[in-house]
Amino acid sequence: MQEQQKGCSYHCQRCSMFIPVLFVLALIGWSYYAFMIAYGGRIEDLATRVLVSILYHIILVLFIWSYMMAIFTNPGPPPPQYYLTEDEHMNMRATDRGREVLQSVSARVSVQERTTTGAMRYCDLCKCIKPDRAHHCSMCMQCVLKMDHHCPWIGNCVGFTNYKYFLLFLAYTCLYTLFITLCCIPYITNVWKHRSDDPLNFHVLIMFLISLVFFLTVFGLFSFHIYLLIHNKTTLESSRAPCFRGGFADSKHYDLGGYENVKQVLGDSLYLWAIPVFTSKGNGYVYDTRAYTNTRTDVPARTP
């Protein structure tokens, strides 16, 4: 009964997490009406109207595409070899040799990071040794590879497999809101200065104000993540440097240089950087570092 109650509570929590997502989708739907009908219907020049409509729909498709990918892509659980078997877990709990059990299990995986006390990073809820850069999310109830943070606006964690999608979602949110803002400025200025007899459309005014506020807000967040991208850090690592064997913390351990750091997330092909398809390098649990660079050939590439 207790497990059933936990299950119901978990599913209710998961459903409530999508309330911000529904709000964003409703806002996008309303902005489409406000831009294409309320604003687009007032563009007198046909060529301008067609050009604006084409550009708007291209940005909108990329915006929604990246948003959906960020929402529905699992951020990445640890691979099976990092999980303890039931016997290993019971043995660790039944004896006072928990550290020794974890050390023996860690022989089959590659782990460099440690806790601040030098112990193996172990998740008791998931019953697994945490891979490097992985953390447990209490909202998603799982360990997440290269966890950045849990984002309520996508109802999902941002991790190894969907970080590119999240980054593009921020980029296209900025582009979408900036495009709307710039398009509305001439119309609003013209009404206020020269067409006082034509009342300003309420939807256009509200859309302009909301777009401007969202652009300024999201652009700040996007700039922060560009900084993290260039320095190969996650949001969690920016606030607390990871610890390694020997008890030392190193905030630049994964920094391979700006261009290489960007390719870790966006991939080798420049033509695919702006497209919401998986192109990130590596497998999410073994990483090149400054001391051990990307000359490795034994790490299989991650497939989406």
C-alpha atoms as a PDB file:
ATOM      1  CA  MET A   1       0.000   0.000   0.000  1.00  0.00           C
ATOM      2  CA  GLN A   2       2.794   2.380   0.858  1.00  0.00           C
ATOM      3  CA  GLU A   3       4.474   1.716  -2.500  1.00  0.00           C
ATOM      4  CA  GLN A   4       1.152   2.391  -4.261  1.00  0.00           C
ATOM      5  CA  GLN A   5       0.767   5.680  -2.401  1.00  0.00           C
ATOM      6  CA  LYS A   6       4.290   6.651  -3.381  1.00  0.00           C
ATOM      7  CA  GLY A   7       3.468   5.766  -6.954  1.00  0.00           C
ATOM      8  CA  CYS A   8       0.328   7.930  -6.966  1.00  0.00           C
ATOM      9  CA  SER A   9       2.204  10.794  -5.367  1.00  0.00           C
ATOM     10  CA  TYR A  10       4.967  10.496  -7.955  1.00  0.00           C
ATOM     11  CA  HIS A  11       2.557  10.501 -10.910  1.00  0.00           C
ATOM     12  CA  CYS A  12       0.624  13.456  -9.482  1.00  0.00           C
ATOM     13  CA  GLN A  13       3.890  15.314  -9.074  1.00  0.00           C
ATOM     14  CA  ARG A  14       4.877  14.486 -12.646  1.00  0.00           C
ATOM     15  CA  CYS A  15       1.531  15.754 -13.951  1.00  0.00           C
ATOM     16  CA  SER A  16       1.809  19.002 -11.989  1.00  0.00           C
ATOM     17  CA  MET A  17       5.259  19.559 -13.479  1.00  0.00           C
ATOM     18  CA  PHE A  18       3.649  20.075 -16.896  1.00  0.00           C
ATOM     19  CA  ILE A  19       1.497  23.016 -15.775  1.00  0.00           C
ATOM     20  CA  PRO A  20       4.237  25.544 -16.732  1.00  0.00           C
ATOM     21  CA  VAL A  21       4.620  23.705 -20.060  1.00  0.00           C
ATOM     22  CA  LEU A  22       0.896  24.069 -20.790  1.00  0.00           C
ATOM     23  CA  PHE A  23       1.150  27.756 -19.917  1.00  0.00           C
ATOM     24  CA  VAL A  24       4.013  28.232 -22.390  1.00  0.00           C
ATOM     25  CA  LEU A  25       2.139  26.343 -25.124  1.00  0.00           C
ATOM     26  CA  ALA A  26      -0.990  28.443 -24.516  1.00  0.00           C
ATOM     27  CA  LEU A  27       1.125  31.601 -24.725  1.00  0.00           C
ATOM     28  CA  ILE A  28       2.640  30.425 -28.003  1.00  0.00           C
ATOM     29  CA  GLY A  29      -0.832  29.699 -29.399  1.00  0.00           C
ATOM     30  CA  TRP A  30      -2.111  33.133 -28.420  1.00  0.00           C
ATOM     31  CA  SER A  31       1.007  34.840 -29.828  1.00  0.00           C
ATOM     32  CA  TYR A  32       0.385  33.098 -33.159  1.00  0.00           C
ATOM     33  CA  TYR A  33      -3.119  34.590 -33.333  1.00  0.00           C
ATOM     34  CA  ALA A  34      -1.911  38.002 -32.183  1.00  0.00           C
ATOM     35  CA  PHE A  35       0.934  38.129 -34.712  1.00  0.00           C
ATOM     36  CA  MET A  36      -0.650  36.522 -37.769  1.00  0.00           C
ATOM     37  CA  ILE A  37      -4.178  37.929 -37.398  1.00  0.00           C
ATOM     38  CA  ALA A  38      -4.102  41.035 -35.207  1.00  0.00           C
ATOM     39  CA  TYR A  39      -0.754  42.309 -36.488  1.00  0.00           C
ATOM     40  CA  GLY A  40      -0.343  40.570 -39.862  1.00  0.00           C
ATOM     41  CA  GLY A  41      -3.770  41.694 -41.050  1.00  0.00           C
ATOM     42  CA  ARG A  42      -2.702  45.321 -40.644  1.00  0.00           C
ATOM     43  CA  ILE A  43       0.363  45.069 -42.905  1.00  0.00           C
ATOM     44  CA  GLU A  44      -0.808  46.824 -46.054  1.00  0.00           C
ATOM     45  CA  ASP A  45       2.045  45.900 -48.398  1.00  0.00           C
ATOM     46  CA  LEU A  46       1.534  42.337 -49.704  1.00  0.00           C
ATOM     47  CA  ALA A  47       5.233  41.604 -50.302  1.00  0.00           C
ATOM     48  CA  THR A  48       6.123  42.706 -46.775  1.00  0.00           C
ATOM     49  CA  ARG A  49       3.299  40.617 -45.338  1.00  0.00           C
ATOM     50  CA  VAL A  50       4.483  37.496 -47.179  1.00  0.00           C
ATOM     51  CA  LEU A  51       8.127  38.012 -46.183  1.00  0.00           C
ATOM     52  CA  VAL A  52       7.245  38.586 -42.524  1.00  0.00           C
ATOM     53  CA  SER A  53       4.983  35.537 -42.533  1.00  0.00           C
ATOM     54  CA  ILE A  54       7.687  33.274 -44.011  1.00  0.00           C
ATOM     55  CA  LEU A  55      10.359  34.412 -41.544  1.00  0.00           C
ATOM     56  CA  TYR A  56       7.919  34.116 -38.642  1.00  0.00           C
ATOM     57  CA  HIS A  57       6.956  30.532 -39.488  1.00  0.00           C
ATOM     58  CA  ILE A  58      10.572  29.424 -39.938  1.00  0.00           C
ATOM     59  CA  ILE A  59      11.494  30.768 -36.503  1.00  0.00           C
ATOM     60  CA  LEU A  60       8.314  29.354 -34.972  1.00  0.00           C
ATOM     61  CA  VAL A  61       8.959  25.843 -36.319  1.00  0.00           C
ATOM     62  CA  LEU A  62      12.531  25.798 -34.992  1.00  0.00           C
ATOM     63  CA  PHE A  63      11.318  27.240 -31.678  1.00  0.00           C
ATOM     64  CA  ILE A  64       8.602  24.612 -31.141  1.00  0.00           C
ATOM     65  CA  TRP A  65      10.786  21.795 -32.498  1.00  0.00           C
ATOM     66  CA  SER A  66      13.591  22.481 -30.020  1.00  0.00           C
ATOM     67  CA  TYR A  67      11.078  22.991 -27.204  1.00  0.00           C
ATOM     68  CA  MET A  68       9.383  19.631 -27.833  1.00  0.00           C
ATOM     69  CA  MET A  69      12.740  17.855 -28.024  1.00  0.00           C
ATOM     70  CA  ALA A  70      13.825  19.390 -24.708  1.00  0.00           C
ATOM     71  CA  ILE A  71      10.561  18.262 -23.088  1.00  0.00           C
ATOM     72  CA  PHE A  72      10.261  14.708 -24.385  1.00  0.00           C
ATOM     73  CA  THR A  73      13.923  13.629 -24.555  1.00  0.00           C
ATOM     74  CA  ASN A  74      15.042  11.639 -21.538  1.00  0.00           C
ATOM     75  CA  PRO A  75      18.069  13.540 -20.190  1.00  0.00           C
ATOM     76  CA  GLY A  76      19.925  10.243 -19.815  1.00  0.00           C
ATOM     77  CA  PRO A  77      20.055   7.672 -16.996  1.00  0.00           C
ATOM     78  CA  PRO A  78      23.318   5.944 -16.019  1.00  0.00           C
ATOM     79  CA  PRO A  79      24.175   2.839 -18.077  1.00  0.00           C
ATOM     80  CA  PRO A  80      23.418  -0.604 -16.574  1.00  0.00           C
ATOM     81  CA  GLN A  81      26.973  -1.340 -15.389  1.00  0.00           C
ATOM     82  CA  TYR A  82      26.762   1.503 -12.863  1.00  0.00           C
ATOM     83  CA  TYR A  83      23.851  -0.091 -11.008  1.00  0.00           C
ATOM     84  CA  LEU A  84      24.395  -2.486  -8.133  1.00  0.00           C
ATOM     85  CA  THR A  85      22.771  -5.878  -8.279  1.00  0.00           C
ATOM     86  CA  GLU A  86      20.294  -6.695  -5.551  1.00  0.00           C
ATOM     87  CA  ASP A  87      22.867  -8.951  -3.865  1.00  0.00           C
ATOM     88  CA  GLU A  88      25.514  -6.228  -3.985  1.00  0.00           C
ATOM     89  CA  HIS A  89      23.104  -3.695  -2.539  1.00  0.00           C
ATOM     90  CA  MET A  90      22.007  -6.048   0.260  1.00  0.00           C
ATOM     91  CA  ASN A  91      25.609  -6.954   1.005  1.00  0.00           C
ATOM     92  CA  MET A  92      26.529  -3.294   1.295  1.00  0.00           C
ATOM     93  CA  ARG A  93      23.620  -2.624   3.665  1.00  0.00           C
ATOM     94  CA  ALA A  94      24.006  -5.787   5.715  1.00  0.00           C
ATOM     95  CA  THR A  95      27.664  -5.265   6.544  1.00  0.00           C
ATOM     96  CA  ASP A  96      29.909  -2.435   7.649  1.00  0.00           C
ATOM     97  CA  ARG A  97      31.996  -2.881   4.523  1.00  0.00           C
ATOM     98  CA  GLY A  98      29.916  -0.570   2.352  1.00  0.00           C
ATOM     99  CA  ARG A  99      32.986   1.353   1.182  1.00  0.00           C
ATOM    100  CA  GLU A 100      34.749  -1.861   0.203  1.00  0.00           C
ATOM    101  CA  VAL A 101      31.699  -3.109  -1.718  1.00  0.00           C
ATOM    102  CA  LEU A 102      31.513   0.129  -3.684  1.00  0.00           C
ATOM    103  CA  GLN A 103      35.224  -0.018  -4.413  1.00  0.00           C
ATOM    104  CA  SER A 104      34.882  -3.544  -5.786  1.00  0.00           C
ATOM    105  CA  VAL A 105      31.857  -2.584  -7.895  1.00  0.00           C
ATOM    106  CA  SER A 106      33.641   0.514  -9.198  1.00  0.00           C
ATOM    107  CA  ALA A 107      36.246  -1.750 -10.791  1.00  0.00           C
ATOM    108  CA  ARG A 108      33.837  -2.429 -13.671  1.00  0.00           C
ATOM    109  CA  VAL A 109      33.127   1.255 -14.371  1.00  0.00           C
ATOM    110  CA  SER A 110      35.136   4.394 -15.050  1.00  0.00           C
ATOM    111  CA  VAL A 111      34.694   6.986 -12.298  1.00  0.00           C
ATOM    112  CA  GLN A 112      36.956   9.883 -11.362  1.00  0.00           C
ATOM    113  CA  GLU A 113      34.738  12.143  -9.284  1.00  0.00           C
ATOM    114  CA  ARG A 114      34.408  11.700  -5.535  1.00  0.00           C
ATOM    115  CA  THR A 115      32.502  13.321  -2.681  1.00  0.00           C
ATOM    116  CA  THR A 116      34.125  16.104  -0.672  1.00  0.00           C
ATOM    117  CA  THR A 117      35.274  13.435   1.820  1.00  0.00           C
ATOM    118  CA  GLY A 118      36.880  11.356  -0.915  1.00  0.00           C
ATOM    119  CA  ALA A 119      34.213   8.623  -0.907  1.00  0.00           C
ATOM    120  CA  MET A 120      32.643   7.020  -3.974  1.00  0.00           C
ATOM    121  CA  ARG A 121      29.554   8.928  -5.142  1.00  0.00           C
ATOM    122  CA  TYR A 122      26.657   6.535  -4.608  1.00  0.00           C
ATOM    123  CA  CYS A 123      22.896   7.107  -5.006  1.00  0.00           C
ATOM    124  CA  ASP A 124      20.969   5.073  -2.456  1.00  0.00           C
ATOM    125  CA  LEU A 125      17.629   5.771  -4.185  1.00  0.00           C
ATOM    126  CA  CYS A 126      18.728   4.586  -7.623  1.00  0.00           C
ATOM    127  CA  LYS A 127      21.150   1.997  -6.171  1.00  0.00           C
ATOM    128  CA  CYS A 128      23.898   3.024  -8.510  1.00  0.00           C
ATOM    129  CA  ILE A 129      27.352   4.532  -8.497  1.00  0.00           C
ATOM    130  CA  LYS A 130      27.016   8.000  -9.933  1.00  0.00           C
ATOM    131  CA  PRO A 131      28.941   8.461 -13.196  1.00  0.00           C
ATOM    132  CA  ASP A 132      31.129  11.535 -13.497  1.00  0.00           C
ATOM    133  CA  ARG A 133      29.024  14.729 -13.718  1.00  0.00           C
ATOM    134  CA  ALA A 134      25.813  12.806 -12.920  1.00  0.00           C
ATOM    135  CA  HIS A 135      23.461  13.837 -10.108  1.00  0.00           C
ATOM    136  CA  HIS A 136      20.159  12.645  -8.701  1.00  0.00           C
ATOM    137  CA  CYS A 137      17.069  14.733  -9.484  1.00  0.00           C
ATOM    138  CA  SER A 138      14.446  14.618  -6.748  1.00  0.00           C
ATOM    139  CA  MET A 139      11.782  15.840  -9.194  1.00  0.00           C
ATOM    140  CA  CYS A 140      12.420  13.259 -11.923  1.00  0.00           C
ATOM    141  CA  MET A 141      13.337  10.595  -9.331  1.00  0.00           C
ATOM    142  CA  GLN A 142      16.379   9.380 -11.253  1.00  0.00           C
ATOM    143  CA  CYS A 143      20.083  10.018 -11.653  1.00  0.00           C
ATOM    144  CA  VAL A 144      20.796  12.139 -14.722  1.00  0.00           C
ATOM    145  CA  LEU A 145      23.939  12.056 -16.833  1.00  0.00           C
ATOM    146  CA  LYS A 146      25.750  15.406 -16.896  1.00  0.00           C
ATOM    147  CA  MET A 147      22.869  16.971 -15.005  1.00  0.00           C
ATOM    148  CA  ASP A 148      22.639  20.726 -15.481  1.00  0.00           C
ATOM    149  CA  HIS A 149      19.432  21.513 -13.578  1.00  0.00           C
ATOM    150  CA  HIS A 150      15.736  20.701 -13.436  1.00  0.00           C
ATOM    151  CA  CYS A 151      13.793  23.181 -15.561  1.00  0.00           C
ATOM    152  CA  PRO A 152      10.097  23.688 -14.670  1.00  0.00           C
ATOM    153  CA  TRP A 153       9.436  25.338 -18.052  1.00  0.00           C
ATOM    154  CA  ILE A 154      10.151  22.088 -19.877  1.00  0.00           C
ATOM    155  CA  GLY A 155       8.934  19.794 -17.071  1.00  0.00           C
ATOM    156  CA  ASN A 156      12.164  17.854 -17.374  1.00  0.00           C
ATOM    157  CA  CYS A 157      15.775  17.716 -16.294  1.00  0.00           C
ATOM    158  CA  VAL A 158      18.409  19.239 -18.514  1.00  0.00           C
ATOM    159  CA  GLY A 159      21.135  16.652 -18.981  1.00  0.00           C
ATOM    160  CA  PHE A 160      23.478  15.027 -21.455  1.00  0.00           C
ATOM    161  CA  THR A 161      20.983  13.960 -24.118  1.00  0.00           C
ATOM    162  CA  ASN A 162      18.805  17.095 -24.182  1.00  0.00           C
ATOM    163  CA  TYR A 163      21.183  19.932 -23.265  1.00  0.00           C
ATOM    164  CA  LYS A 164      21.613  20.906 -26.923  1.00  0.00           C
ATOM    165  CA  TYR A 165      17.823  21.046 -27.326  1.00  0.00           C
ATOM    166  CA  PHE A 166      17.505  23.210 -24.211  1.00  0.00           C
ATOM    167  CA  LEU A 167      20.215  25.560 -25.464  1.00  0.00           C
ATOM    168  CA  LEU A 168      18.506  25.890 -28.850  1.00  0.00           C
ATOM    169  CA  PHE A 169      15.168  26.401 -27.096  1.00  0.00           C
ATOM    170  CA  LEU A 170      16.652  29.402 -25.296  1.00  0.00           C
ATOM    171  CA  ALA A 171      18.217  30.687 -28.522  1.00  0.00           C
ATOM    172  CA  TYR A 172      15.004  30.425 -30.550  1.00  0.00           C
ATOM    173  CA  THR A 173      12.960  31.892 -27.693  1.00  0.00           C
ATOM    174  CA  CYS A 174      15.205  34.961 -27.865  1.00  0.00           C
ATOM    175  CA  LEU A 175      14.962  35.062 -31.664  1.00  0.00           C
ATOM    176  CA  TYR A 176      11.176  34.557 -31.646  1.00  0.00           C
ATOM    177  CA  THR A 177      10.469  37.266 -29.079  1.00  0.00           C
ATOM    178  CA  LEU A 178      12.997  39.677 -30.619  1.00  0.00           C
ATOM    179  CA  PHE A 179      11.471  39.199 -34.071  1.00  0.00           C
ATOM    180  CA  ILE A 180       7.980  39.970 -32.750  1.00  0.00           C
ATOM    181  CA  THR A 181       9.240  42.976 -30.798  1.00  0.00           C
ATOM    182  CA  LEU A 182      11.037  44.505 -33.781  1.00  0.00           C
ATOM    183  CA  CYS A 183       8.070  43.896 -36.075  1.00  0.00           C
ATOM    184  CA  CYS A 184       5.660  45.589 -33.674  1.00  0.00           C
ATOM    185  CA  ILE A 185       7.738  48.718 -33.053  1.00  0.00           C
ATOM    186  CA  PRO A 186       7.001  50.427 -36.432  1.00  0.00           C
ATOM    187  CA  TYR A 187       3.276  49.666 -36.153  1.00  0.00           C
ATOM    188  CA  ILE A 188       2.973  50.976 -32.601  1.00  0.00           C
ATOM    189  CA  THR A 189       5.013  54.080 -33.423  1.00  0.00           C
ATOM    190  CA  ASN A 190       2.952  54.773 -36.535  1.00  0.00           C
ATOM    191  CA  VAL A 191      -0.369  54.479 -34.684  1.00  0.00           C
ATOM    192  CA  TRP A 192       0.705  56.733 -31.860  1.00  0.00           C
ATOM    193  CA  LYS A 193       2.203  59.414 -34.105  1.00  0.00           C
ATOM    194  CA  HIS A 194       0.211  59.446 -37.337  1.00  0.00           C
ATOM    195  CA  ARG A 195      -2.940  57.379 -37.013  1.00  0.00           C
ATOM    196  CA  SER A 196      -4.511  58.512 -33.808  1.00  0.00           C
ATOM    197  CA  ASP A 197      -7.929  57.886 -35.311  1.00  0.00           C
ATOM    198  CA  ASP A 198      -7.103  54.168 -35.594  1.00  0.00           C
ATOM    199  CA  PRO A 199      -7.098  52.693 -32.083  1.00  0.00           C
ATOM    200  CA  LEU A 200      -4.104  50.523 -31.263  1.00  0.00           C
ATOM    201  CA  ASN A 201      -4.976  46.846 -31.329  1.00  0.00           C
ATOM    202  CA  PHE A 202      -4.971  45.483 -27.773  1.00  0.00           C
ATOM    203  CA  HIS A 203      -3.476  42.108 -28.778  1.00  0.00           C
ATOM    204  CA  VAL A 204      -0.585  43.749 -30.598  1.00  0.00           C
ATOM    205  CA  LEU A 205       0.269  45.981 -27.651  1.00  0.00           C
ATOM    206  CA  ILE A 206       0.178  43.123 -25.126  1.00  0.00           C
ATOM    207  CA  MET A 207       2.155  40.875 -27.485  1.00  0.00           C
ATOM    208  CA  PHE A 208       4.796  43.591 -27.854  1.00  0.00           C
ATOM    209  CA  LEU A 209       5.158  44.067 -24.090  1.00  0.00           C
ATOM    210  CA  ILE A 210       5.247  40.329 -23.298  1.00  0.00           C
ATOM    211  CA  SER A 211       7.756  39.649 -26.080  1.00  0.00           C
ATOM    212  CA  LEU A 212      10.031  42.440 -24.890  1.00  0.00           C
ATOM    213  CA  VAL A 213       9.960  41.195 -21.281  1.00  0.00           C
ATOM    214  CA  PHE A 214      10.546  37.574 -22.305  1.00  0.00           C
ATOM    215  CA  PHE A 215      13.423  38.543 -24.593  1.00  0.00           C
ATOM    216  CA  LEU A 216      15.238  40.505 -21.892  1.00  0.00           C
ATOM    217  CA  THR A 217      14.686  37.735 -19.345  1.00  0.00           C
ATOM    218  CA  VAL A 218      15.575  34.732 -21.501  1.00  0.00           C
ATOM    219  CA  PHE A 219      18.531  36.499 -23.118  1.00  0.00           C
ATOM    220  CA  GLY A 220      20.161  36.789 -19.698  1.00  0.00           C
ATOM    221  CA  LEU A 221      19.691  33.055 -19.093  1.00  0.00           C
ATOM    222  CA  PHE A 222      20.870  32.224 -22.611  1.00  0.00           C
ATOM    223  CA  SER A 223      24.021  34.328 -22.115  1.00  0.00           C
ATOM    224  CA  PHE A 224      24.772  32.454 -18.899  1.00  0.00           C
ATOM    225  CA  HIS A 225      24.476  29.094 -20.656  1.00  0.00           C
ATOM    226  CA  ILE A 226      26.704  30.287 -23.486  1.00  0.00           C
ATOM    227  CA  TYR A 227      29.304  31.034 -20.813  1.00  0.00           C
ATOM    228  CA  LEU A 228      28.837  27.533 -19.386  1.00  0.00           C
ATOM    229  CA  LEU A 229      29.057  26.024 -22.885  1.00  0.00           C
ATOM    230  CA  ILE A 230      32.328  27.777 -23.693  1.00  0.00           C
ATOM    231  CA  HIS A 231      33.871  26.685 -20.375  1.00  0.00           C
ATOM    232  CA  ASN A 232      32.385  23.151 -20.433  1.00  0.00           C
ATOM    233  CA  LYS A 233      30.530  23.516 -17.163  1.00  0.00           C
ATOM    234  CA  THR A 234      27.046  22.710 -15.947  1.00  0.00           C
ATOM    235  CA  THR A 235      24.923  24.961 -13.772  1.00  0.00           C
ATOM    236  CA  LEU A 236      25.645  22.698 -10.802  1.00  0.00           C
ATOM    237  CA  GLU A 237      29.392  22.753 -11.498  1.00  0.00           C
ATOM    238  CA  SER A 238      29.373  26.552 -11.760  1.00  0.00           C
ATOM    239  CA  SER A 239      28.208  26.783  -8.140  1.00  0.00           C
ATOM    240  CA  ARG A 240      30.312  23.906  -6.772  1.00  0.00           C
ATOM    241  CA  ALA A 241      33.421  22.547  -8.447  1.00  0.00           C
ATOM    242  CA  PRO A 242      33.558  18.751  -8.800  1.00  0.00           C
ATOM    243  CA  CYS A 243      35.889  16.818  -6.498  1.00  0.00           C
ATOM    244  CA  PHE A 244      38.304  14.117  -7.625  1.00  0.00           C
ATOM    245  CA  ARG A 245      40.622  11.468  -6.255  1.00  0.00           C
ATOM    246  CA  GLY A 246      42.962  12.930  -3.723  1.00  0.00           C
ATOM    247  CA  GLY A 247      40.288  15.234  -2.317  1.00  0.00           C
ATOM    248  CA  PHE A 248      40.925  18.195  -4.623  1.00  0.00           C
ATOM    249  CA  ALA A 249      38.290  20.277  -6.392  1.00  0.00           C
ATOM    250  CA  ASP A 250      38.905  21.437  -9.950  1.00  0.00           C
ATOM    251  CA  SER A 251      36.460  23.794 -11.665  1.00  0.00           C
ATOM    252  CA  LYS A 252      38.342  23.524 -14.990  1.00  0.00           C
ATOM    253  CA  HIS A 253      38.819  19.767 -15.072  1.00  0.00           C
ATOM    254  CA  TYR A 254      36.616  19.292 -18.174  1.00  0.00           C
ATOM    255  CA  ASP A 255      37.679  22.486 -19.959  1.00  0.00           C
ATOM    256  CA  LEU A 256      39.234  21.509 -23.306  1.00  0.00           C
ATOM    257  CA  GLY A 257      39.257  25.008 -24.773  1.00  0.00           C
ATOM    258  CA  GLY A 258      36.403  27.113 -26.113  1.00  0.00           C
ATOM    259  CA  TYR A 259      35.913  25.542 -29.562  1.00  0.00           C
ATOM    260  CA  GLU A 260      36.332  21.960 -28.346  1.00  0.00           C
ATOM    261  CA  ASN A 261      33.934  22.656 -25.469  1.00  0.00           C
ATOM    262  CA  VAL A 262      31.289  23.906 -27.889  1.00  0.00           C
ATOM    263  CA  LYS A 263      31.722  20.810 -30.070  1.00  0.00           C
ATOM    264  CA  GLN A 264      31.170  18.589 -27.030  1.00  0.00           C
ATOM    265  CA  VAL A 265      27.526  19.762 -27.010  1.00  0.00           C
ATOM    266  CA  LEU A 266      26.786  20.904 -30.571  1.00  0.00           C
ATOM    267  CA  GLY A 267      28.884  18.352 -32.451  1.00  0.00           C
ATOM    268  CA  ASP A 268      31.512  18.527 -35.185  1.00  0.00           C
ATOM    269  CA  SER A 269      29.257  19.665 -38.042  1.00  0.00           C
ATOM    270  CA  LEU A 270      28.667  23.417 -38.095  1.00  0.00           C
ATOM    271  CA  TYR A 271      25.661  22.866 -40.385  1.00  0.00           C
ATOM    272  CA  LEU A 272      23.815  20.982 -37.624  1.00  0.00           C
ATOM    273  CA  TRP A 273      24.561  23.329 -34.732  1.00  0.00           C
ATOM    274  CA  ALA A 274      21.301  25.253 -35.200  1.00  0.00           C
ATOM    275  CA  ILE A 275      19.128  22.180 -35.912  1.00  0.00           C
ATOM    276  CA  PRO A 276      17.401  20.337 -33.006  1.00  0.00           C
ATOM    277  CA  VAL A 277      18.912  16.923 -33.734  1.00  0.00           C
ATOM    278  CA  PHE A 278      21.271  15.018 -31.444  1.00  0.00           C
ATOM    279  CA  THR A 279      24.902  15.744 -32.349  1.00  0.00           C
ATOM    280  CA  SER A 280      26.594  15.871 -28.925  1.00  0.00           C
ATOM    281  CA  LYS A 281      29.889  14.004 -28.637  1.00  0.00           C
ATOM    282  CA  GLY A 282      30.718  11.189 -26.239  1.00  0.00           C
ATOM    283  CA  ASN A 283      28.539   8.843 -24.234  1.00  0.00           C
ATOM    284  CA  GLY A 284      27.588  10.951 -21.204  1.00  0.00           C
ATOM    285  CA  TYR A 285      29.557   9.076 -18.569  1.00  0.00           C
ATOM    286  CA  VAL A 286      33.209   9.118 -19.694  1.00  0.00           C
ATOM    287  CA  TYR A 287      34.688  12.540 -20.424  1.00  0.00           C
ATOM    288  CA  ASP A 288      37.892  13.900 -21.855  1.00  0.00           C
ATOM    289  CA  THR A 289      39.715  16.227 -19.479  1.00  0.00           C
ATOM    290  CA  ARG A 290      42.576  18.688 -19.612  1.00  0.00           C
ATOM    291  CA  ALA A 291      45.002  16.008 -18.452  1.00  0.00           C
ATOM    292  CA  TYR A 292      43.506  13.322 -20.711  1.00  0.00           C
ATOM    293  CA  THR A 293      42.377  14.974 -23.914  1.00  0.00           C
ATOM    294  CA  ASN A 294      40.196  13.900 -26.778  1.00  0.00           C
ATOM    295  CA  THR A 295      42.771  11.591 -28.332  1.00  0.00           C
ATOM    296  CA  ARG A 296      40.883   8.675 -26.761  1.00  0.00           C
ATOM    297  CA  THR A 297      39.486   6.081 -29.121  1.00  0.00           C
ATOM    298  CA  ASP A 298      37.997   3.642 -26.618  1.00  0.00           C
ATOM    299  CA  VAL A 299      34.902   5.731 -25.802  1.00  0.00           C
ATOM    300  CA  PRO A 300      31.943   4.798 -28.021  1.00  0.00           C
ATOM    301  CA  ALA A 301      29.850   7.613 -29.453  1.00  0.00           C
ATOM    302  CA  ARG A 302      26.402   8.174 -28.011  1.00  0.00           C
ATOM    303  CA  THR A 303      23.508   7.527 -30.369  1.00  0.00           C
ATOM    304  CA  PRO A 304      20.255   9.450 -29.882  1.00  0.00           C
END
